[in-house]
Amino acid sequence: METVFSKIISREIPADIVFENDDVIAFRDINPQAPVHVLIVPKKWVKGIESADSSDKLAELLLAAAQIARDEGVDRRGYRLVINSGADGGQTVDHLHVHLLGGRKMHWPPG
Ligand code: 5GP
């Protein structure tokens, strides 16, 4: 399944990549909602969290997110990880991704 994120993975379109290993790539969101807004994406396509299974690298996504938070210097004050799922969840790209948002105070409940 080709998505805008698979084109970033294959370098067909540019992105500001901040982390990469065999399973995971992470890059800055093109429309940032916080001073730090990074998307953490599995290189193997999975539509979303609803279709993920135990063969998908879900732990690696979260561990990469925590590492990036440390690298970006937002770990001490705190940050938020978000997975949007489906239409009501606000998912707009059908390629599983975790949002890392930091560098400002987050609100609760989210909009
Ligand atoms: P979702 O709404 O699916 O949870 O998140 C998709 C995110 O992808 C949005 O925050 C959107 O700004 C970001 N996005 C969409 N297209 C691109 C792109 O081409 N490059 C980057 N870096 N981010 C993108």
mmCIF file of C-alpha atoms and ligand atoms in Angstrom:
data_model
loop_
_atom_site.group_PDB
_atom_site.id
_atom_site.type_symbol
_atom_site.label_atom_id
_atom_site.label_comp_id
_atom_site.label_asym_id
_atom_site.label_seq_id
_atom_site.Cartn_x
_atom_site.Cartn_y
_atom_site.Cartn_z
ATOM 1 C CA MET A 1 0.000 0.000 0.000
ATOM 2 C CA GLU A 2 1.528 3.303 -1.088
ATOM 3 C CA THR A 3 1.024 6.268 1.212
ATOM 4 C CA VAL A 4 2.729 9.598 1.671
ATOM 5 C CA PHE A 5 4.704 7.933 4.466
ATOM 6 C CA SER A 6 5.893 5.044 2.266
ATOM 7 C CA LYS A 7 7.128 7.692 -0.194
ATOM 8 C CA ILE A 8 9.084 9.296 2.648
ATOM 9 C CA ILE A 9 10.488 5.871 3.600
ATOM 10 C CA SER A 10 11.603 5.276 -0.019
ATOM 11 C CA ARG A 11 12.941 8.862 -0.274
ATOM 12 C CA GLU A 12 10.527 9.672 -3.129
ATOM 13 C CA ILE A 13 9.492 12.751 -1.191
ATOM 14 C CA PRO A 14 11.661 14.653 1.284
ATOM 15 C CA ALA A 15 11.177 14.844 5.016
ATOM 16 C CA ASP A 16 13.147 16.047 8.011
ATOM 17 C CA ILE A 17 14.133 12.615 9.321
ATOM 18 C CA VAL A 18 15.205 12.586 12.971
ATOM 19 C CA PHE A 19 15.511 8.830 13.637
ATOM 20 C CA GLU A 20 15.789 5.655 11.603
ATOM 21 C CA ASN A 21 16.564 1.996 12.220
ATOM 22 C CA ASP A 22 15.661 -1.265 10.443
ATOM 23 C CA ASP A 23 12.025 -1.157 11.555
ATOM 24 C CA VAL A 24 11.140 2.445 12.236
ATOM 25 C CA ILE A 25 11.497 5.883 10.678
ATOM 26 C CA ALA A 26 10.637 9.191 12.323
ATOM 27 C CA PHE A 27 10.367 12.638 10.800
ATOM 28 C CA ARG A 28 8.996 16.063 11.665
ATOM 29 C CA ASP A 29 5.311 16.648 10.939
ATOM 30 C CA ILE A 30 4.796 19.003 7.983
ATOM 31 C CA ASN A 31 2.082 20.851 9.942
ATOM 32 C CA PRO A 32 3.419 20.900 13.505
ATOM 33 C CA GLN A 33 0.972 21.282 16.387
ATOM 34 C CA ALA A 34 3.677 21.842 19.012
ATOM 35 C CA PRO A 35 7.312 23.035 19.019
ATOM 36 C CA VAL A 36 8.311 19.362 18.774
ATOM 37 C CA HIS A 37 6.001 17.300 16.554
ATOM 38 C CA VAL A 38 7.514 14.102 15.206
ATOM 39 C CA LEU A 39 5.778 11.179 13.501
ATOM 40 C CA ILE A 40 7.101 7.701 14.315
ATOM 41 C CA VAL A 41 6.223 5.232 11.562
ATOM 42 C CA PRO A 42 6.821 1.496 11.035
ATOM 43 C CA LYS A 43 8.641 0.855 7.767
ATOM 44 C CA LYS A 44 6.384 -2.143 7.119
ATOM 45 C CA TRP A 45 2.982 -0.826 6.105
ATOM 46 C CA VAL A 46 0.179 -1.306 8.599
ATOM 47 C CA LYS A 47 -3.027 0.632 7.993
ATOM 48 C CA GLY A 48 -3.531 1.625 11.606
ATOM 49 C CA ILE A 49 -3.569 0.352 15.161
ATOM 50 C CA GLU A 50 -6.847 -1.529 14.480
ATOM 51 C CA SER A 51 -5.135 -3.797 11.941
ATOM 52 C CA ALA A 52 -1.830 -4.199 13.788
ATOM 53 C CA ASP A 53 -0.865 -7.569 15.214
ATOM 54 C CA SER A 54 1.927 -9.021 17.320
ATOM 55 C CA SER A 55 4.251 -9.273 14.302
ATOM 56 C CA ASP A 56 4.206 -5.501 13.955
ATOM 57 C CA LYS A 57 6.889 -3.518 15.706
ATOM 58 C CA LEU A 58 4.659 -1.719 18.165
ATOM 59 C CA ALA A 59 7.103 -1.767 21.060
ATOM 60 C CA GLU A 60 9.838 -0.449 18.781
ATOM 61 C CA LEU A 61 7.608 2.494 17.822
ATOM 62 C CA LEU A 62 7.122 3.477 21.462
ATOM 63 C CA LEU A 63 10.749 2.944 22.417
ATOM 64 C CA ALA A 64 11.831 5.037 19.423
ATOM 65 C CA ALA A 65 9.385 7.754 20.504
ATOM 66 C CA ALA A 66 10.893 7.859 24.001
ATOM 67 C CA GLN A 67 14.409 7.998 22.552
ATOM 68 C CA ILE A 68 13.437 10.862 20.229
ATOM 69 C CA ALA A 69 11.833 12.713 23.151
ATOM 70 C CA ARG A 70 15.149 12.484 24.992
ATOM 71 C CA ASP A 71 17.066 13.544 21.864
ATOM 72 C CA GLU A 72 14.735 16.535 21.403
ATOM 73 C CA GLY A 73 15.115 17.499 25.060
ATOM 74 C CA VAL A 74 11.433 17.257 25.994
ATOM 75 C CA ASP A 75 11.664 14.224 28.284
ATOM 76 C CA ARG A 76 12.219 16.167 31.482
ATOM 77 C CA ARG A 77 9.212 18.493 31.165
ATOM 78 C CA GLY A 78 7.054 15.841 29.513
ATOM 79 C CA TYR A 79 5.362 15.193 26.219
ATOM 80 C CA ARG A 80 2.429 13.362 24.671
ATOM 81 C CA LEU A 81 2.247 10.324 22.379
ATOM 82 C CA VAL A 82 -0.903 10.029 20.243
ATOM 83 C CA ILE A 83 -2.246 7.406 17.841
ATOM 84 C CA ASN A 84 -5.272 8.572 15.875
ATOM 85 C CA SER A 85 -7.443 5.703 14.644
ATOM 86 C CA GLY A 86 -10.131 5.988 11.984
ATOM 87 C CA ALA A 87 -12.369 8.892 11.054
ATOM 88 C CA ASP A 88 -13.571 9.857 14.524
ATOM 89 C CA GLY A 89 -10.033 9.525 15.861
ATOM 90 C CA GLY A 90 -8.817 12.001 13.269
ATOM 91 C CA GLN A 91 -6.594 9.623 11.284
ATOM 92 C CA THR A 92 -5.830 11.157 7.885
ATOM 93 C CA VAL A 93 -2.944 8.969 6.684
ATOM 94 C CA ASP A 94 -3.625 5.233 6.411
ATOM 95 C CA HIS A 95 -0.182 4.181 7.589
ATOM 96 C CA LEU A 96 0.193 3.581 11.305
ATOM 97 C CA HIS A 97 2.034 6.372 13.091
ATOM 98 C CA VAL A 98 2.607 7.703 16.575
ATOM 99 C CA HIS A 99 2.627 11.465 17.082
ATOM 100 C CA LEU A 100 5.212 12.793 19.532
ATOM 101 C CA LEU A 101 4.151 16.247 20.732
ATOM 102 C CA GLY A 102 6.232 18.296 23.128
ATOM 103 C CA GLY A 103 7.756 21.629 23.943
ATOM 104 C CA ARG A 104 4.557 23.141 25.306
ATOM 105 C CA LYS A 105 1.948 22.347 27.942
ATOM 106 C CA MET A 106 -0.624 19.897 26.576
ATOM 107 C CA HIS A 107 -4.325 20.284 27.321
ATOM 108 C CA TRP A 108 -6.717 17.651 28.584
ATOM 109 C CA PRO A 109 -9.130 16.545 27.283
ATOM 110 C CA PRO A 110 -7.723 16.870 23.763
ATOM 111 C CA GLY A 111 -10.006 18.404 21.155
HETATM 112 P P1 5GP B 1 -3.083 11.712 11.354
HETATM 113 O O1 5GP B 1 -4.056 12.839 11.116
HETATM 114 O O2 5GP B 1 -3.294 10.611 10.322
HETATM 115 O O3 5GP B 1 -3.047 11.199 12.741
HETATM 116 O O4 5GP B 1 -1.652 12.326 11.124
HETATM 117 C C1 5GP B 1 -1.101 12.504 9.862
HETATM 118 C C2 5GP B 1 -0.046 13.575 10.003
HETATM 119 O O5 5GP B 1 0.784 13.526 8.854
HETATM 120 C C3 5GP B 1 -0.607 14.999 10.069
HETATM 121 O O6 5GP B 1 -0.226 15.590 11.297
HETATM 122 C C4 5GP B 1 0.013 15.687 8.869
HETATM 123 O O7 5GP B 1 0.395 17.022 9.127
HETATM 124 C C5 5GP B 1 1.216 14.803 8.556
HETATM 125 N N1 5GP B 1 1.601 14.784 7.147
HETATM 126 C C6 5GP B 1 0.780 14.620 6.079
HETATM 127 N N2 5GP B 1 1.488 14.639 4.939
HETATM 128 C C7 5GP B 1 2.786 14.817 5.301
HETATM 129 C C8 5GP B 1 4.000 14.923 4.555
HETATM 130 O O8 5GP B 1 4.047 14.847 3.330
HETATM 131 N N3 5GP B 1 5.152 15.080 5.261
HETATM 132 C C9 5GP B 1 5.158 15.163 6.636
HETATM 133 N N4 5GP B 1 6.340 15.340 7.214
HETATM 134 N N5 5GP B 1 4.028 15.074 7.357
HETATM 135 C C10 5GP B 1 2.863 14.904 6.709
#
